[in-house]
Amino acid sequence: MVAADIIRRLKPAAITILFFSLFFSTFTVPVRAEDKVDVKGFLSIDKRFLVPETHTPIIDFYNNLQVEARAKPSDQVSGVASLDVRYYDYPRPANDLVSLEEINTSNPVEFSLWEGYIDVNGFLLKNLDLRVGKQRIAWGTADKLNQTDNLNPDDYSDPLDFGRKFPSTAFLATYYIKDWQLIGVWVPTIRPVLLPKSGFNLEALMPSNLSQLPGNVYFVPGKITTEYPSFTFLHSMGALKLKGQVLNTDFSVSYFHGYDDTPLPARLSNLTINLPEISADATMVLPHLDIVGLDLAGELFTVGFWAEATLLLPKNKIVLTETDQNTETLLEGFLTEKDRTILKKEPYVKYTLGGDYTFTNGIYLNCQYMHGFFTDAGVDNLGNYFIGRIEDKFLHDKIKTSLSGGLATMALTSQERFKDTLTYFLVPEIQYLGIDNLEITLGYFAIAGKKGTMFGSMTDQDQIYLKAKLSF
Amino acid sequence: MDKTVKKQKAFFLSLVLLLSFYLLTFTRLSWALTADEVVDKVDTTMREAKDSVGMSKMILVEKDGSERVRQIKAYFKKNPKGDDFTLTRFLSPADVKGVSFLSLSEDEMYLYMPAFGKIRRIASHVKHESFMGTDFSYDDIGKTKYKDDYDSKILEETPAEYVLEASPKPKAEVGYSKIKLWVSKESWIPTKVEFYHPKKGSLLKVLTNSQVEKIQGHWTPRKMVMENVEDKHKTVLEVTEIKYDTGLSSEVFSQRNLKQSE
């Protein structure tokens, strides 16, 4: 066995040991003996079963372990580091015997530092707090459907938990002036969206007229490459926010300069024509934009309400072009420049309106309307989404039942199009919370709609899910 | 001898007169208190301290006797201009650790859920709901004044206590059709409170305050038991540690502090 083989075999284990050592040593070295390091986390076992007509395959969904260590060596300073471990039940393909020597073939595991930041309260000024490091910066008042929340990339790895984000490295400063807050954020580098492993249809990111070209010709994407902006100061991201209260209503105004985390197709190459299909490799880019945001939260006659709106100002127009000169004319034959425009350089508005109420019998209702989903980009491509949830708790919160549902349509231009783009989903769920620190969930996710629409690209993903989560 | 007898008679007469005067005065004073005055005394006693910081053990007791325990830390500050400020943090168990609830007024409440890293404004429709699965509602936890929401009348008076019945004021948003209070004349702490169902009018919950003692000059029930008489579930709140008049800053009751861990 050569040295390289030994290193390759030991690498996963060595990385794991190193990671844990660093993770815990971060808190054991600088922290004084009398200071406590608070460790907490959760272990989530997640099983999902597809519900097609003929059989019931188990989805290769991840189980999740998250461990967070928090230390507060002084009143002014604290630190948090959390380790995220996702492990799968499916083995990875073994195309040769060497693959079977890799632990990750039979036990696929993904490690990441979920969050790792330092908090300094009263930094330089009594009313200035600073948070530096990998962190989640939650903005907005809506329930998950936060239009103003653009600093962290979207995490679509769990299609049942849309609206989730994952942390990114940032410098966050908050200055408090009585009941007002002035917040400044600098995010040195862009991170792209995390798409679901179950597959995400590129058609959903493309203008709908590319899904079906004139003459029943279909476009089928080949190899897809995502291009990042250069990692320089000029291409870093930043945001400012002023938060306060007027007439007992919380509000904030914000400004964001940076990139959308969802890439859009910008160039095609290696075009091959095999009618009725046209196939090509696609190069995706992250749209550069400024976003002005506004959010509100308050109550009216005991009913909770919230609103979030953003004015998005694309910095550049994105027109689908071809690198292969010979086929340019061919594509132009199918589509005009207008049809190939993926993102116009025109301002557009997205917003979310919502409210919630608890009835006297204890039933809780939460409804939201969203104009423009996170992945909808451009003035002509904003869909409409209505999402609601009704829940009730029994036996002193030991049992929680809920029914979530949503209706979605792509950008509306006519009645016919409304019908064509209408999709829906339904999620009935029951949770058992009768034992402290344990949460058991059983649910069903049903989705229906035409291919080429946002939810329609997931219509083969109807599933039963069973989850157990232990907190510690 | 006669002189001695006369002196003894005069002494006993004086004593009887003094006792009679004392008893008459005491009784007259007691009867002189109206229901509003009793409620005022209760409200004043419960809000006597300018602020407090307390650690408590919250035990959820099932009908079969099985228990679930939560540790909480609660901050209170009297607000002379309006509703008092309260901040309640869960310290254990792990699945609720760090969950914090801030109440600045009846219609300005915030909940911090560490798992989401986000502060959520809570509308007042939740105030009659169970507070984190306990038998206390959000309103029970945050309420420090009865007089604002209830009109009271005296049902009974004994040498040791008053029994009051309090009915909601016409526009008061309370979760009960009426409440009955047993108020100690010594401490002016309600030793027992009955809460009646908002629709059915039947007895719904009973709060029993016991182990009442003076701490830093303030009467404090160290044990509170809220029992739901309908499902026989109860929540025991044991105050393990409390400090009064610590000079708590208003900044403790801010969104900035809500996110901080203990």
XYZ file of C-alpha atoms in Angstrom:
734
model
C 0.000 0.000 0.000
C 1.525 3.301 -1.018
C 1.553 6.377 1.153
C -1.084 8.064 -1.001
C -3.497 5.174 -0.413
C -2.956 5.323 3.333
C -3.577 9.064 3.339
C -6.683 8.624 1.194
C -8.055 5.939 3.534
C -7.310 7.909 6.667
C -8.514 11.233 5.291
C -12.199 11.088 6.273
C -11.417 9.872 9.783
C -8.570 12.361 10.200
C -10.727 15.246 9.048
C -13.459 14.194 11.443
C -11.066 13.971 14.407
C -9.462 17.279 13.477
C -12.816 18.955 13.123
C -14.073 17.788 16.512
C -10.752 18.670 18.147
C -10.861 22.172 16.730
C -14.522 22.487 17.528
C -14.133 21.719 21.204
C -10.640 23.181 21.660
C -11.980 26.535 20.489
C -13.900 26.665 23.692
C -11.691 24.830 26.091
C -8.510 26.824 25.523
C -9.508 30.480 25.869
C -12.317 30.024 28.343
C -11.444 30.315 32.010
C -11.973 27.207 34.139
C -14.788 28.786 36.131
C -16.718 29.698 32.991
C -19.225 27.237 31.703
C -19.360 26.099 28.110
C -22.921 25.423 27.240
C -23.371 22.548 24.797
C -26.684 21.806 23.192
C -28.040 20.433 19.955
C -30.342 17.947 18.343
C -30.413 14.641 16.542
C -33.041 14.271 13.855
C -33.870 10.963 12.208
C -35.851 11.528 9.047
C -37.512 8.906 6.885
C -39.458 9.728 3.766
C -41.364 7.432 1.471
C -42.424 8.404 -2.029
C -46.015 7.575 -2.809
C -46.245 6.702 -6.488
C -48.875 4.309 -7.730
C -46.788 1.157 -8.027
C -44.269 1.034 -5.205
C -43.020 2.995 -2.213
C -39.349 3.883 -2.512
C -37.489 5.319 0.448
C -36.058 8.748 -0.326
C -32.360 9.212 0.269
C -33.015 12.071 2.656
C -30.497 13.133 5.271
C -30.580 12.571 9.006
C -29.177 15.487 10.907
C -27.006 15.946 13.984
C -26.269 19.463 15.144
C -24.096 20.289 18.144
C -23.696 23.828 19.362
C -21.155 25.042 21.890
C -21.665 28.449 23.442
C -19.188 30.179 25.721
C -19.397 33.481 27.557
C -15.982 34.236 29.019
C -17.125 37.701 30.078
C -20.318 39.740 30.179
C -19.250 41.558 27.051
C -18.017 38.712 24.885
C -19.491 35.394 23.854
C -18.929 32.874 21.109
C -20.923 30.188 19.343
C -19.841 27.336 17.109
C -22.160 24.675 15.785
C -21.310 21.581 13.846
C -23.794 20.237 11.329
C -23.624 16.572 10.372
C -25.926 15.183 7.705
C -25.800 11.477 7.176
C -27.645 9.345 4.665
C -29.079 5.859 4.655
C -28.357 5.138 0.989
C -24.861 3.923 0.160
C -23.051 5.786 -2.608
C -22.354 3.985 -5.923
C -19.396 1.581 -5.785
C -18.002 1.428 -9.315
C -14.801 -0.299 -8.294
C -13.395 -2.183 -5.312
C -11.478 0.857 -4.116
C -14.795 2.635 -3.592
C -15.735 -0.071 -1.112
C -12.642 0.813 0.882
C -14.035 4.304 1.466
C -16.163 4.732 4.558
C -18.197 7.370 2.753
C -19.379 4.833 0.195
C -21.372 2.815 2.688
C -21.853 5.596 5.251
C -22.248 8.891 3.393
C -21.742 11.793 5.757
C -21.467 15.551 5.218
C -19.910 17.801 7.838
C -20.109 21.567 7.958
C -19.585 24.359 10.390
C -23.180 25.555 10.618
C -22.546 28.715 12.612
C -19.356 30.083 14.158
C -19.370 33.640 15.403
C -18.189 35.970 18.135
C -20.488 38.451 19.848
C -19.175 41.644 21.381
C -21.732 43.695 23.291
C -20.959 47.360 23.749
C -18.102 47.333 21.241
C -16.359 50.737 21.397
C -19.707 52.364 22.194
C -22.095 51.288 24.954
C -24.962 50.843 22.516
C -23.067 49.096 19.736
C -23.167 45.300 19.395
C -20.987 43.428 16.952
C -21.326 39.877 15.649
C -18.542 38.541 13.451
C -18.419 35.165 11.772
C -20.633 32.610 10.116
C -24.133 33.462 11.188
C -27.794 33.494 10.344
C -29.112 37.039 9.932
C -32.886 36.756 10.100
C -34.637 39.750 8.585
C -38.288 40.461 8.047
C -41.557 40.073 9.897
C -43.354 37.476 7.765
C -43.594 33.839 8.750
C -40.769 32.205 6.749
C -41.808 33.963 3.510
C -39.437 36.852 4.129
C -38.932 39.010 1.056
C -36.393 41.265 2.795
C -34.265 38.354 4.012
C -31.551 38.313 1.324
C -28.309 38.140 3.275
C -28.276 34.381 3.820
C -28.692 31.922 0.951
C -31.855 29.866 0.645
C -31.673 26.278 1.810
C -34.042 24.183 -0.297
C -32.411 20.916 0.772
C -35.661 20.065 2.529
C -38.575 20.719 0.164
C -40.946 20.477 3.138
C -39.216 23.342 4.904
C -39.129 26.036 2.258
C -38.137 29.449 3.480
C -35.213 28.026 5.420
C -31.834 29.739 5.037
C -28.337 28.753 5.975
C -25.714 30.906 7.636
C -23.000 32.842 5.832
C -19.916 34.695 6.989
C -20.719 38.296 7.808
C -19.922 41.305 9.939
C -23.048 42.542 11.668
C -23.180 45.767 13.705
C -26.288 46.910 15.568
C -26.512 50.346 17.175
C -29.362 50.891 19.629
C -30.885 54.334 20.102
C -33.675 53.967 22.689
C -36.295 51.810 20.920
C -34.655 52.179 17.518
C -32.001 50.032 15.909
C -29.604 50.876 13.123
C -28.139 47.724 11.602
C -25.263 47.423 9.185
C -24.086 44.198 7.563
C -21.155 43.336 5.347
C -21.044 39.931 3.681
C -17.642 39.474 2.039
C -18.611 36.715 -0.389
C -21.722 35.420 -2.084
C -22.914 31.894 -1.445
C -25.346 30.281 -3.877
C -28.638 28.628 -3.013
C -28.673 25.003 -1.775
C -31.009 22.999 -4.000
C -32.855 19.820 -2.994
C -31.075 16.544 -3.621
C -34.310 15.104 -4.939
C -33.825 17.250 -8.021
C -34.763 20.731 -9.044
C -36.060 21.359 -12.494
C -34.067 24.000 -14.343
C -37.263 24.867 -16.183
C -38.493 26.444 -12.977
C -35.692 28.987 -13.200
C -36.207 29.709 -16.861
C -38.822 31.847 -18.553
C -41.757 29.603 -19.266
C -41.481 30.217 -23.015
C -38.183 28.311 -23.018
C -39.762 25.151 -21.658
C -41.755 24.700 -24.811
C -40.459 26.370 -27.909
C -42.673 27.100 -30.924
C -43.564 24.062 -33.037
C -43.680 21.700 -30.013
C -39.901 21.807 -29.740
C -38.603 21.108 -26.264
C -35.504 22.542 -24.660
C -33.532 20.055 -22.566
C -30.624 21.414 -20.509
C -27.329 19.515 -20.651
C -24.378 20.289 -18.382
C -25.053 23.185 -16.065
C -22.308 25.450 -14.721
C -22.784 28.248 -12.232
C -20.508 31.278 -12.510
C -19.779 33.294 -9.391
C -18.869 36.979 -9.339
C -15.193 37.567 -8.592
C -14.386 37.380 -4.898
C -13.304 40.993 -4.507
C -14.390 43.807 -2.228
C -16.327 45.412 -5.068
C -18.419 42.276 -5.468
C -19.098 41.776 -1.779
C -22.565 42.357 -0.354
C -23.857 44.824 2.198
C -27.059 46.026 3.794
C -28.389 48.732 6.077
C -31.546 48.685 8.122
C -33.418 51.082 10.397
C -35.870 49.429 12.756
C -38.337 51.059 15.104
C -41.945 51.451 16.112
C -44.672 53.887 15.095
C -48.285 53.761 16.341
C -47.582 50.493 18.152
C -46.536 48.897 14.863
C -43.009 47.565 14.438
C -41.448 48.504 11.148
C -38.133 48.616 9.368
C -36.722 50.017 6.152
C -33.703 48.400 4.586
C -31.344 48.607 1.661
C -29.404 45.658 0.254
C -26.674 45.630 -2.360
C -25.478 42.304 -3.636
C -26.508 39.206 -5.554
C -29.528 36.973 -5.718
C -28.499 33.495 -4.546
C -30.537 31.725 -7.236
C -28.658 31.557 -10.535
C -30.286 32.313 -13.884
C -29.258 30.879 -17.265
C -27.177 33.377 -19.236
C -25.356 31.426 -21.945
C -25.901 28.261 -23.955
C -23.194 26.201 -25.591
C -22.785 22.860 -27.329
C -26.220 23.115 -28.832
C -27.462 19.830 -30.275
C -30.648 19.466 -32.221
C -32.542 16.250 -32.199
C -36.088 17.374 -32.963
C -38.392 17.696 -31.182
C -35.631 18.280 -28.615
C -32.982 20.958 -28.509
C -30.298 20.352 -25.941
C -27.507 22.625 -24.744
C -25.138 23.175 -21.858
C -26.112 26.156 -19.756
C -23.998 28.668 -17.880
C -25.806 30.270 -14.980
C -25.050 33.610 -13.347
C -26.175 35.217 -10.102
C -28.183 38.399 -10.768
C -26.566 41.576 -9.408
C -29.135 43.830 -7.764
C -30.097 46.440 -5.199
C -33.113 45.843 -2.984
C -35.068 48.404 -0.993
C -37.185 46.726 1.685
C -39.960 47.602 4.068
C -41.590 45.434 6.713
C -44.335 45.856 9.308
C -45.783 43.852 12.195
C -48.512 44.662 14.636
C -52.049 43.825 15.580
C -55.482 45.056 14.672
C -58.426 44.114 16.917
C -56.240 41.353 18.434
C -55.499 39.868 14.976
C -51.778 39.728 14.253
C -50.664 41.111 10.908
C -47.420 41.550 9.012
C -46.298 42.836 5.634
C -43.025 42.780 3.779
C -42.285 44.429 0.471
C -39.167 44.774 -1.634
C -38.346 46.903 -4.622
C -35.755 44.978 -6.627
C -33.485 46.923 -8.955
C -31.489 44.643 -11.289
C -28.121 46.137 -12.189
C -27.864 44.292 -15.516
C -30.094 42.832 -18.144
C -29.591 39.099 -18.647
C -30.246 37.860 -22.190
C -29.707 34.240 -23.048
C -26.915 34.112 -25.599
C -24.985 31.361 -27.322
C -21.281 30.855 -27.378
C -21.546 28.621 -30.404
C -21.783 31.007 -33.370
C -23.090 28.386 -35.790
C -26.234 27.706 -33.856
C -26.984 31.261 -32.804
C -29.117 31.825 -35.822
C -30.986 28.629 -35.178
C -32.018 29.632 -31.666
C -32.857 33.093 -32.873
C -35.135 31.408 -35.318
C -37.164 30.101 -32.442
C -36.966 33.047 -30.077
C -36.668 36.798 -30.401
C -34.379 38.736 -28.047
C -37.449 39.640 -26.027
C -38.259 35.953 -25.592
C -34.666 35.185 -24.647
C -34.560 37.930 -22.006
C -34.176 36.143 -18.694
C -34.070 39.272 -16.529
C -35.019 42.758 -17.635
C -33.211 45.747 -16.212
C -36.486 47.044 -14.827
C -37.491 47.511 -11.193
C -40.026 45.063 -9.836
C -41.839 44.611 -6.546
C -42.308 41.475 -4.459
C -44.353 41.398 -1.297
C -45.862 39.190 1.384
C -48.976 39.962 3.403
C -50.035 37.822 6.322
C -51.963 37.490 9.517
C -52.681 35.076 12.318
C -55.363 34.504 14.904
C -56.160 32.088 17.705
C -59.843 31.310 18.056
C -61.412 30.935 21.498
C -61.448 27.147 21.064
C -57.660 27.217 20.711
C -57.433 26.676 16.950
C -54.632 28.727 15.415
C -54.870 30.064 11.854
C -52.010 31.575 9.864
C -52.477 32.856 6.294
C -50.047 34.513 3.923
C -50.173 35.831 0.392
C -46.910 36.138 -1.467
C -46.384 37.963 -4.746
C -43.108 36.679 -6.161
C -41.478 33.546 -4.765
C -37.804 33.564 -3.757
C -36.791 32.090 -7.108
C -39.056 34.332 -9.204
C -36.949 36.988 -10.904
C -37.926 39.804 -13.245
C -40.933 41.968 -13.746
C -42.668 39.429 -16.031
C -42.019 36.331 -13.954
C -43.688 36.946 -10.595
C -46.072 34.258 -9.469
C -48.787 34.486 -6.848
C -48.836 32.205 -3.837
C -51.355 31.725 -1.078
C -50.186 29.669 1.876
C -52.193 28.830 4.976
C -51.834 26.716 8.084
C -54.345 25.694 10.674
C -53.251 23.956 13.860
C -54.612 22.741 17.134
C -53.017 21.369 20.276
C -54.378 18.764 22.630
C -53.533 17.282 26.023
C -51.557 20.292 27.195
C -49.557 20.573 23.989
C -48.627 16.881 23.912
C -50.315 16.407 20.561
C -50.222 18.991 17.813
C -52.094 18.570 14.571
C -51.830 20.871 11.597
C -52.926 21.190 8.020
C -50.846 23.370 5.726
C -51.755 24.125 2.173
C -50.827 26.359 -0.676
C -52.020 27.535 -4.064
C -49.628 28.916 -6.620
C -49.867 30.451 -10.046
C -47.116 31.711 -12.300
C -47.242 35.256 -13.658
C -50.821 35.857 -14.759
C -51.588 37.171 -18.186
C -54.869 35.507 -19.082
C -57.500 33.152 -17.683
C -56.090 30.263 -19.696
C -52.666 30.814 -18.270
C -54.049 30.896 -14.752
C -55.448 27.395 -15.264
C -52.231 26.193 -16.857
C -50.022 27.377 -14.058
C -52.175 26.600 -11.056
C -50.504 24.205 -8.629
C -51.284 23.264 -5.067
C -49.879 21.388 -2.121
C -51.350 19.961 1.062
C -49.498 18.841 4.174
C -51.488 17.212 6.980
C -49.272 16.537 9.968
C -49.467 15.166 13.498
C -46.808 15.673 16.155
C -46.303 13.913 19.470
C -44.584 16.137 22.049
C -45.466 14.204 25.206
C -41.900 13.449 26.269
C -39.562 16.328 27.049
C -36.911 16.919 24.386
C -38.491 14.461 21.961
C -40.588 15.385 18.945
C -42.127 12.734 16.709
C -43.793 13.852 13.490
C -45.851 11.961 10.953
C -47.085 13.745 7.865
C -48.035 13.558 4.229
C -46.905 15.921 1.493
C -49.072 16.048 -1.615
C -48.358 18.313 -4.527
C -49.967 18.689 -7.924
C -49.458 20.888 -10.929
C -48.154 21.088 -14.469
C -44.489 20.622 -15.298
C -42.639 23.866 -15.793
C -44.260 25.580 -12.850
C -42.592 26.124 -9.473
C -44.392 23.408 -7.521
C -45.160 21.515 -10.714
C -41.530 20.456 -10.978
C -42.032 18.474 -7.762
C -45.251 16.649 -8.616
C -43.504 13.290 -8.440
C -42.460 14.039 -4.881
C -45.660 13.134 -2.999
C -44.403 11.541 0.183
C -45.116 10.287 3.664
C -42.586 11.448 6.214
C -41.734 10.231 9.682
C -39.334 12.230 11.813
C -37.963 11.890 15.326
C -36.016 14.760 16.827
C -34.180 14.601 20.118
C -32.975 17.857 21.660
C -30.174 17.872 24.200
C -58.237 47.574 100.981
C -61.109 49.502 99.426
C -58.564 51.628 97.714
C -56.889 48.548 96.249
C -60.226 47.114 95.069
C -61.118 50.453 93.482
C -57.786 50.522 91.728
C -58.286 46.961 90.428
C -61.796 47.812 89.225
C -60.499 50.915 87.475
C -57.732 48.871 85.851
C -60.097 46.160 84.592
C -62.565 48.800 83.407
C -59.795 50.554 81.522
C -58.664 47.255 80.042
C -62.192 46.338 78.968
C -62.690 49.805 77.478
C -59.368 49.612 75.705
C -60.108 46.154 74.337
C -63.600 47.200 73.332
C -62.230 50.301 71.645
C -59.573 48.236 69.897
C -62.031 45.587 68.767
C -64.598 48.148 67.688
C -61.973 50.148 65.837
C -60.484 47.060 64.224
C -63.884 45.754 63.184
C -65.037 49.140 61.972
C -61.871 49.586 59.953
C -62.259 46.138 58.467
C -65.811 46.694 57.421
C -64.853 50.104 56.136
C -62.822 48.504 53.335
C -64.745 48.313 50.115
C -64.107 45.616 47.508
C -62.195 48.141 45.402
C -59.996 48.969 48.349
C -59.248 45.308 48.949
C -58.360 44.841 45.272
C -56.228 47.965 45.481
C -54.363 46.448 48.408
C -53.893 43.207 46.467
C -52.642 45.068 43.386
C -50.351 47.234 45.487
C -48.937 44.254 47.373
C -48.317 42.313 44.182
C -46.602 45.367 42.674
C -44.990 46.672 45.839
C -41.452 46.043 44.667
C -40.042 48.263 41.972
C -38.585 45.208 40.271
C -37.712 41.582 40.851
C -35.613 38.768 39.442
C -36.652 35.233 40.270
C -35.752 31.654 39.476
C -38.581 29.158 39.494
C -39.240 25.518 38.910
C -42.343 24.833 36.882
C -43.710 21.317 37.298
C -46.415 20.085 34.934
C -48.321 17.343 36.718
C -50.454 14.934 34.722
C -53.688 13.403 35.923
C -51.783 10.154 36.642
C -49.174 12.015 38.701
C -46.355 11.933 36.136
C -44.341 15.128 35.977
C -42.427 17.273 33.534
C -40.151 19.972 34.889
C -39.137 23.342 33.440
C -36.719 25.873 34.928
C -37.530 29.498 34.285
C -36.043 32.852 35.110
C -38.426 35.781 35.345
C -37.780 39.497 35.420
C -40.370 42.059 36.487
C -40.311 45.842 36.493
C -43.090 48.122 37.602
C -44.062 50.653 34.983
C -45.745 53.629 36.647
C -46.960 54.880 33.256
C -48.806 51.756 32.141
C -48.589 47.981 31.962
C -45.703 46.431 33.848
C -42.774 44.838 32.030
C -42.076 41.126 32.303
C -39.431 38.924 30.727
C -39.581 35.156 31.121
C -36.809 32.835 29.969
C -36.844 29.050 29.837
C -33.595 27.539 31.092
C -34.570 23.876 30.687
C -35.433 21.332 29.299
C -33.256 21.405 26.188
C -36.064 21.644 23.643
C -37.334 24.934 25.101
C -34.071 26.265 26.483
C -33.557 29.883 25.467
C -37.199 30.453 24.522
C -37.968 33.899 25.932
C -41.157 35.881 26.258
C -41.212 39.659 26.641
C -44.366 41.514 27.585
C -44.264 45.304 27.401
C -48.014 45.845 27.378
C -51.184 43.865 26.717
C -50.772 44.388 22.987
C -47.003 44.425 22.695
C -45.474 41.019 23.295
C -42.485 39.295 21.722
C -41.350 35.697 21.609
C -37.759 34.697 20.891
C -37.200 31.200 19.550
C -33.450 30.425 19.440
C -33.917 27.738 16.782
C -34.999 30.410 14.306
C -32.758 33.176 15.671
C -35.650 35.539 15.272
C -37.850 37.674 17.475
C -41.511 37.296 16.632
C -44.160 39.800 17.647
C -47.109 38.056 19.277
C -50.575 39.507 18.891
C -52.827 39.605 21.916
C -55.089 36.830 20.561
C -52.720 34.392 22.255
C -53.050 35.848 25.722
C -55.763 33.438 26.810
C -53.861 30.459 25.407
C -51.785 28.064 27.473
C -48.304 29.388 28.175
C -45.938 26.731 26.805
C -48.237 23.838 27.701
C -48.745 24.901 31.318
C -52.058 25.598 33.059
C -51.173 29.282 33.154
C -52.238 31.421 30.215
C -49.987 34.150 28.803
C -52.342 36.583 30.562
C -52.092 34.743 33.905
C -48.303 34.956 33.708
C -48.213 38.621 32.766
C -51.135 39.945 34.859
C -50.121 42.091 37.803
C -53.270 44.194 38.277
C -56.854 43.012 38.773
C -58.486 46.422 39.109
C -57.972 47.419 35.471
C -60.040 44.530 34.150
C -62.458 43.527 36.910
C -65.262 45.021 39.015
C -65.286 43.386 42.437
C -67.670 42.812 45.323
C -67.122 41.333 48.767
C -68.864 37.984 49.214
C -67.663 37.206 52.693
C -65.316 38.413 55.366
C -63.712 36.320 58.087
C -61.181 37.448 60.676
C -58.429 36.124 58.430
C -59.545 36.926 54.902
C -61.875 38.511 52.418
C -63.675 36.535 49.748
C -64.262 38.597 46.633
C -66.040 37.992 43.373
C -64.662 39.882 40.390
C -66.518 40.252 37.097
C -64.921 41.516 33.902
C -65.447 45.172 33.089
C -67.598 45.681 29.963
C -64.731 46.096 27.478
C -62.079 44.119 29.302
C -60.424 41.374 27.216
C -60.118 38.675 29.844
C -60.296 34.934 29.482
C -62.758 34.241 32.294
C -66.433 34.942 32.980
C -65.578 35.743 36.607
C -62.961 35.058 39.241
C -63.203 34.528 42.995
C -60.389 35.570 45.278
C -59.590 34.603 48.872
C -57.435 37.477 50.113
C -55.388 37.219 53.297
C -55.822 40.165 55.646
C -52.289 39.703 56.857
C -50.388 39.737 53.597
C -53.016 40.947 51.088
C -51.919 38.093 48.866
C -54.764 36.038 47.332
C -54.265 32.621 48.866
C -56.727 31.095 46.423
C -58.215 32.241 43.120
C -60.965 30.471 41.203
C -61.221 31.110 37.480
C -64.533 30.461 35.721
C -65.020 29.298 32.149
C -65.592 32.228 29.741
C -68.546 30.566 27.989
C -69.902 27.813 30.209
C -69.493 29.812 33.409
C -68.376 26.687 35.288
C -65.263 26.464 37.435
C -62.255 26.050 35.145
C -59.039 26.543 37.125
C -57.997 27.053 40.727
C -54.826 28.870 41.746
C -53.505 28.216 45.238
C -50.734 30.417 46.633
C -48.925 28.980 49.634
C -45.710 29.273 51.637
C -46.315 33.016 51.747
C -43.400 34.737 53.429
C -41.835 38.151 53.640
C -38.689 38.464 51.546
C -36.871 41.791 51.624
C -40.038 43.276 53.112
C -42.303 41.990 50.324
C -44.915 39.268 50.811
C -44.117 36.437 48.409
C -45.932 33.157 47.724
C -43.127 30.657 47.212
C -45.455 28.026 45.831
C -48.257 28.506 43.332
C -50.412 25.682 42.066
C -52.714 26.211 39.104
C -55.058 23.268 38.660
C -57.362 22.748 35.723
C -60.399 21.161 37.372
C -61.778 19.954 34.046
C -58.866 17.714 33.047
C -57.184 17.408 36.477
C -53.901 18.680 35.062
C -51.929 21.062 37.226
C -48.869 23.252 37.100
C -46.803 23.863 40.207
C -44.607 26.943 40.252
C -41.979 26.892 42.974
C -39.989 30.066 43.493
C -36.502 28.850 44.313
C -34.827 32.243 44.430
C -36.073 35.819 44.264
C -34.514 39.242 44.688
C -36.459 42.480 44.914
C -35.563 46.073 44.127
C -32.343 45.225 42.339
C -32.494 48.393 40.255
C -33.253 46.571 37.007
C -32.702 48.758 33.986
C -35.431 49.188 31.370
C -32.873 47.801 28.906
C -33.481 44.341 30.387
C -36.949 44.521 28.823
C -35.726 45.198 25.304
C -35.403 43.212 22.107
C -31.642 43.608 22.480
C -31.690 41.674 25.731
C -34.397 39.231 24.644
C -31.921 37.490 22.331
C -29.201 37.183 24.959
C -28.607 33.828 26.571
C -28.457 33.364 30.343
